XYZ file of C-alpha atoms in Angstrom:
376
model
C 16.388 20.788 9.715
C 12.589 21.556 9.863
C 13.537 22.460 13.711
C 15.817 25.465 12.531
C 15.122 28.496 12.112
C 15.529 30.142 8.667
C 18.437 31.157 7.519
C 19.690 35.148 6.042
C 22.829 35.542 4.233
C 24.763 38.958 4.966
C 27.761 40.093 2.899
C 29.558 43.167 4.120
C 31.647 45.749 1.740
C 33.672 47.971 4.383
C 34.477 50.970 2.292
C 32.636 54.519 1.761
C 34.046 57.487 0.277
C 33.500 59.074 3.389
C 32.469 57.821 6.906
C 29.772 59.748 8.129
C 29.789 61.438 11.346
C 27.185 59.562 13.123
C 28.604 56.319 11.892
C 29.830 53.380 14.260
C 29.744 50.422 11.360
C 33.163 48.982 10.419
C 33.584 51.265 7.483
C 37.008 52.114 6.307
C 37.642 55.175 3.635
C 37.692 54.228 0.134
C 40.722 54.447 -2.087
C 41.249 53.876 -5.683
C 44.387 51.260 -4.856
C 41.847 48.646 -3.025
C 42.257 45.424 -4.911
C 38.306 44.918 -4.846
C 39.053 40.955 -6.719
C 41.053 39.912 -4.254
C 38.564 40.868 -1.438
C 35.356 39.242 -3.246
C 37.584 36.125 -3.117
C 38.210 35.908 0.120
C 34.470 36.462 0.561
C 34.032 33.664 -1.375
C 36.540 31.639 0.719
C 35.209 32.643 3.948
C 31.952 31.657 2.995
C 33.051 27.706 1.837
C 34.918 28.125 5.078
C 31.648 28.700 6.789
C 29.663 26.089 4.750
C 29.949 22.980 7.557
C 28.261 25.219 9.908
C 24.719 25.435 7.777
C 24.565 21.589 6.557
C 22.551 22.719 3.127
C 20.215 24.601 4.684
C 18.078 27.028 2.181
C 18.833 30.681 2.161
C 16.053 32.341 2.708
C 17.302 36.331 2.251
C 20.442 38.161 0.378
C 21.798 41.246 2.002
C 24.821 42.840 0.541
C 25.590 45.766 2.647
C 28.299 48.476 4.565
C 30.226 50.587 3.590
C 29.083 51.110 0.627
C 28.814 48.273 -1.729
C 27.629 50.282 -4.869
C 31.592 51.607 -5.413
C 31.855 47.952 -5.949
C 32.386 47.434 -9.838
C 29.398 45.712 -11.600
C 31.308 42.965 -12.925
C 32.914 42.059 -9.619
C 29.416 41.956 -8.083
C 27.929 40.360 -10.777
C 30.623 37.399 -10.319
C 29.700 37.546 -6.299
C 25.970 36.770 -6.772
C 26.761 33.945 -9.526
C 29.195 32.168 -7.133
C 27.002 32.392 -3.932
C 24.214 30.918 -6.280
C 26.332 28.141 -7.380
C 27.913 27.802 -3.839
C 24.468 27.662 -2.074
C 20.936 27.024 -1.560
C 19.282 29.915 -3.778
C 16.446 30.275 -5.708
C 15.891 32.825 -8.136
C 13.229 34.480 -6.539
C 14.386 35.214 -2.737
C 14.652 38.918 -2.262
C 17.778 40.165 -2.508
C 19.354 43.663 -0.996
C 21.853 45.865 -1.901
C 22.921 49.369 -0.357
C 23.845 52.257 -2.337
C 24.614 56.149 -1.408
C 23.285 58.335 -3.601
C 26.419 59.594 -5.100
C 27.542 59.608 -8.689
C 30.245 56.913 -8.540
C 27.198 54.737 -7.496
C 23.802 55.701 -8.817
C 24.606 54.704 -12.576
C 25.385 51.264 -11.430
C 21.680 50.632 -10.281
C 20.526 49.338 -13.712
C 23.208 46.865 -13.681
C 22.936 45.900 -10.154
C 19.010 44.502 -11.308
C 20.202 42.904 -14.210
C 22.775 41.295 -11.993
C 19.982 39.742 -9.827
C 19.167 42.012 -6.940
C 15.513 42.922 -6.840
C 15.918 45.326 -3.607
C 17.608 48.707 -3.173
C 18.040 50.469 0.076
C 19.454 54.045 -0.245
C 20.894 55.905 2.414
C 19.465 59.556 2.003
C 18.986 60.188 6.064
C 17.904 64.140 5.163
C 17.182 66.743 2.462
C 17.899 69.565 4.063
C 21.597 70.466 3.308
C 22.628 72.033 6.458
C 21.931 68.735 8.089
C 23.752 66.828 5.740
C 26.605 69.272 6.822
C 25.777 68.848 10.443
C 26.016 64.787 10.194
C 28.618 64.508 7.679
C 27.004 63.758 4.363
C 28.618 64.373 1.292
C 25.442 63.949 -0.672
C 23.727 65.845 -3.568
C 20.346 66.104 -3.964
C 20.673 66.163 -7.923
C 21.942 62.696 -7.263
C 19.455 61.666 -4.792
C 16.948 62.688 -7.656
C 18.677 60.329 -10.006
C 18.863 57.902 -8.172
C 15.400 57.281 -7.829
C 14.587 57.930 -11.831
C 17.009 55.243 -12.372
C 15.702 52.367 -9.959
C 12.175 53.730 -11.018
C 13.313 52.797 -14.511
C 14.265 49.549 -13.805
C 12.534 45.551 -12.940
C 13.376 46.563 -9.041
C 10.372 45.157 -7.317
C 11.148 46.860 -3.706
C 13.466 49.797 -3.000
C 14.230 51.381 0.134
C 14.879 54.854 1.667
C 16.718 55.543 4.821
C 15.589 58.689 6.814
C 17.088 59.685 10.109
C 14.765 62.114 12.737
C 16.322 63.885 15.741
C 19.256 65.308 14.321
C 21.556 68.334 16.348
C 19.026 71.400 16.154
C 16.235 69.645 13.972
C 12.821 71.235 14.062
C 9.990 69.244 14.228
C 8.444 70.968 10.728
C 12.809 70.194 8.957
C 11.991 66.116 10.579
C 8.170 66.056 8.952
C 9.860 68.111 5.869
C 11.781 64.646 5.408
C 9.179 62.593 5.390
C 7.156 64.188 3.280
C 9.933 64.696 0.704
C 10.530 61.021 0.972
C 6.980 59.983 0.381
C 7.139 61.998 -2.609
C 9.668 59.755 -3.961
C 6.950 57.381 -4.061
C 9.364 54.122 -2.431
C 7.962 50.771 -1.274
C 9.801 51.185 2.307
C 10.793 53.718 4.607
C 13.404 53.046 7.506
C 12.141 55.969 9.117
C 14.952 56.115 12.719
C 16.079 58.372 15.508
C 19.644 59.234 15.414
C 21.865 57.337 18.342
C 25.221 59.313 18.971
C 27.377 56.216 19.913
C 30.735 56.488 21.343
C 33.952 56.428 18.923
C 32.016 58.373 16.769
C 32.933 62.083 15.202
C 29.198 62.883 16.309
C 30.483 61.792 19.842
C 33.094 64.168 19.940
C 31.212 67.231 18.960
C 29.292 67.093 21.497
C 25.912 68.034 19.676
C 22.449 69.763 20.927
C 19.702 67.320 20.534
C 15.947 67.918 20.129
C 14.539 67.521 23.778
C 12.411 64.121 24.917
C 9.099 66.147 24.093
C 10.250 67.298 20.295
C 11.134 63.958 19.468
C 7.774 62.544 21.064
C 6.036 64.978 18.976
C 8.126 64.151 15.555
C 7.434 60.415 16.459
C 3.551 60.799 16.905
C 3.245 63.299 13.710
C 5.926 61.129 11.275
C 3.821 58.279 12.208
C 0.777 59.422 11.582
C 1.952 61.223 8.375
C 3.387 57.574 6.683
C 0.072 55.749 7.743
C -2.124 58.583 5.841
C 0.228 57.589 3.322
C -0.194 53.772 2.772
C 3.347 52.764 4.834
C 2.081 49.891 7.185
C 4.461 50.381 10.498
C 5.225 46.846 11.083
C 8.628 47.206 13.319
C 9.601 50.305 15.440
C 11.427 52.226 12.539
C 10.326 50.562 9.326
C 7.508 51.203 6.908
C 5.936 49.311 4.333
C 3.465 49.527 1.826
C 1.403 46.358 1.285
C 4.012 43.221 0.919
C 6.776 45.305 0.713
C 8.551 44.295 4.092
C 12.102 43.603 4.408
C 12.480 40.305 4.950
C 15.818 39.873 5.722
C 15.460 42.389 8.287
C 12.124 40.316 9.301
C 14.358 37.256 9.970
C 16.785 39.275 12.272
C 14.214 40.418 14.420
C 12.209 37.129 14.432
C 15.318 35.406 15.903
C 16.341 33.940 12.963
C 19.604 32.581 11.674
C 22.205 34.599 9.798
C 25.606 33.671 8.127
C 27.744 36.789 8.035
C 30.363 36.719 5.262
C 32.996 39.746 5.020
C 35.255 41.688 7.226
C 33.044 42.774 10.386
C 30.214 40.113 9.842
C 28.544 38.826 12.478
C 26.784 35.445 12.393
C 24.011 33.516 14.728
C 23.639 30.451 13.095
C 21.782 27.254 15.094
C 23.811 23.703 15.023
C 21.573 20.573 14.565
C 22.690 19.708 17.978
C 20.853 22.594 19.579
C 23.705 25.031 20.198
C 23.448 28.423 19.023
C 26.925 29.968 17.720
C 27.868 33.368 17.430
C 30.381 33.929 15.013
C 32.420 37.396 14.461
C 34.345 38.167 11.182
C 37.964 40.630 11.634
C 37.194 44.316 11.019
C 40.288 45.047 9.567
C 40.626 44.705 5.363
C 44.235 43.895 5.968
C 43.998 41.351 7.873
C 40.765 39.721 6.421
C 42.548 39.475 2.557
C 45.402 37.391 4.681
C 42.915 34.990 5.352
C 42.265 35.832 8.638
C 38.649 35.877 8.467
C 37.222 35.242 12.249
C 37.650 37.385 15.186
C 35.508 35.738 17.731
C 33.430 32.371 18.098
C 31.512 31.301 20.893
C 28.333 29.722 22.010
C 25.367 31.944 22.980
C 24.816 31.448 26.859
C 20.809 30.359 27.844
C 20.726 33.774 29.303
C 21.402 35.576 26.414
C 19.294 33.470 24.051
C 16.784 35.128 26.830
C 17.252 39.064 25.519
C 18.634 38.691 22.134
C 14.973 36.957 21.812
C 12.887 39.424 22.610
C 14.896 42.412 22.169
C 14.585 41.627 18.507
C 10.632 40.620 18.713
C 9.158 42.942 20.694
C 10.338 45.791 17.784
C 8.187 43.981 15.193
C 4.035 44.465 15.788
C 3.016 41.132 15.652
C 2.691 38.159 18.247
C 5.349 36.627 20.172
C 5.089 32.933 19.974
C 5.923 31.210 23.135
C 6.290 27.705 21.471
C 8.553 29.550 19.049
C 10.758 31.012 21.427
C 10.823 27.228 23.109
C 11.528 25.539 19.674
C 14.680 28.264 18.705
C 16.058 28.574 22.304
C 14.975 24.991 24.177
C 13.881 27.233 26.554
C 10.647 26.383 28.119
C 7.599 29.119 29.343
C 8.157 28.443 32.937
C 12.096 29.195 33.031
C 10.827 32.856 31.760
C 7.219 32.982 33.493
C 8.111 35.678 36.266
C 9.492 38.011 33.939
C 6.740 37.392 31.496
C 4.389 38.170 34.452
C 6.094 41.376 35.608
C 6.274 42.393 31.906
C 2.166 42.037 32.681
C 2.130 43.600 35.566
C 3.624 46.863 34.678
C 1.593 47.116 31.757
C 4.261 46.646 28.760
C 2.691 43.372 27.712
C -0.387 40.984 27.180
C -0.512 37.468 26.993
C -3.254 35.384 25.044
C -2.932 31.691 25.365
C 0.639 30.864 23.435
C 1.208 34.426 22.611
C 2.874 37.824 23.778
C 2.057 41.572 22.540
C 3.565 44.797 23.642
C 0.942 47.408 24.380
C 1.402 50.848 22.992
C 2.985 51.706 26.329
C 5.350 48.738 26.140
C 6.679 50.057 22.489
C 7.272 53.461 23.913
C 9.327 52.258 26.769
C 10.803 49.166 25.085
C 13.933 49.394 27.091
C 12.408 49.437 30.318
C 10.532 46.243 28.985
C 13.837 44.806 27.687
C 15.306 44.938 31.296
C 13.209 42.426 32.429
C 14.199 40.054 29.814
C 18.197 40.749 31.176
């Protein structure tokens, strides 16, 4: 066991009131009808169903997220976090996530949700400015967004979150920094501070919107950036800020090629067998089908290739050290099967290497997937 790497639990709720516009999760619409018992057990079920795959290994990280979990009711969560604790490897003091919107079906749930066990809160606010709310899809009030925050302030929470998206259709630079400075006001542990992707299948997608140019959002980058670190946020990963100790560490474990067991409908697992092999595992998006019992979609085996990128695609976000005997230990693949890419990496500036080690350079972080296509 000692040779595996740690291991994150993810449990995904697929509903929101309303799917944003920018959205490409596997959300579904809410409606009052949705059995929400019957889906937590077959959460439960696909979880024991999972259980030969991670031999009793600790979990390390709780992450209950979406959709919207927080239209979840209290006691059916409750009931979810006392049966994974029975089921598994928990102690009481791992960190564990939820995600709420800051809407009123939600926000009055937050006291209970600590009670319940979670010591993290990540809320989705992504801006304050009400005609981008419109503009992405938001249904959002900032009453509620206020609220929110008095409530988890109130609280035992020992970490809480806020989500802030930069580059939206039309943004100025001075609406982007208006953001950040209204979040820091709310005085959280953690910013997810992120520049808005329009993926495909999307409503975004469709609309075809006007983006801020490469040069506005270089200049939002460099002055958000500079703005949190006044501030006391410690940028440890591309888009995530943290005040002393306060990193995620679930998210941590992603990006340090961890393992992850991904209960729910739409999960996706990476979870590392004693004999070596390294299985990806992907859960049915559709509700119907998952409350049949039809939990898994895909399973395969990650190919030595793709150990390759999904390695350091994930690193090279975080600012720390790349391990080279760590990347041997997780993947069994050795320095000398990756050495010319490591030294073209080198050669075009992107990265260092010191003894056992790797580091992007500044220039390495701004072009990350120029770096990444080496590692293909």
């Amino acid at each position: 066991m000692n040779n595996l790497p740690p291991l994150s639990l993810y449990i995904h709720i697929p509903w929101c009131l309303k799917k944003c516009d920018y959205c490409d999760f596997n959300v579904h619409k809410y409606q009052k009808k949705i059995d929400q018992n019957n889906y937590i057990k077959h959460i439960i079920l696909d979880l024991r169903n999972n259980l030969p795959l991670i031999l009793n290994r600790n979990i390390k990280t709780v992450f209950i997220g979406g959709g919207s979990p927080g239209l979840i009711k209290i006691e059916i969560i409750k009931k979810l976090i006392n049966k994974i604790k029975k089921i598994l490897n928990i102690k009481n003091k791992i960190e564990i996530t939820i995600e709420i919107n800051p809407n009123k079906k939600e926000i009055y749930k937050i006291n209970q949700f600590v009670k319940a066990g979670i010591n993290r809160i990540s809320i989705g606010i992504q801006t304050f400015n009400k005609k981008n709310m419109v503009l992405i899809g938001r249904n959002q009030e900032r009453k509620s967004i206020m609220r929110s925050v008095k409530i988890i302030k109130s609280t035992n929470c020992k970490n809480f979150n806020i989500d802030i998206i930069y580059g939206l259709p039309n943004q100025t630079i001075e609406e982007a920094m208006y953001d950040i400075k209204k979040a820091i006001k709310l005085k959280p542990d953690h910013i997810s501070w992120y520049q808005l992707t329009v993926e495909k299948n999307t409503i975004l997608y469709y609309k075809k919107p006007i983006l801020p140019n490469e040069n506005v959002l270089y200049k939002m980058t460099k002055l958000g950036n500079k703005i949190l670190k006044n501030n006391g946020f410690y940028q440890y990963e591309i888009s995530s800020y943290a005040k002393k100790n306060k990193k995620c560490k679930h998210n941590l474990n992603y990006w340090r090629f961890g393992d992850y067991l991904g209960i729910g409908c739409g999960a996706h697992s990476k979870i590392t067998q004693s004999n070596n092999k390294i299985l990806r595992i992907i859960k049915n998006k559709r509700p119907v089908d998952f409350v049949k019992g039809i939990y898994i979609n895909k399973k395969y085996e990650i190919l030595k290739k793709d150990k390759i990128i999904e390695y350091f695609m994930n690193y090279f976000r975080i600012y720390e050290n790349v391990s080279i005997k760590k990347f041997s230990k997780y993947t069994k693949i050795t320095e000398k099967d990756i050495l010319p890419k490591i030294q073209k990496a080198i050669k075009h500036g992107y990265i260092t290497k010191n003894k056992n080690n790797l580091n992007t350079t500044k220039k390495g972080k701004l072009f990350l997937n120029d770096l990444l296509e080496i590692f293909v």
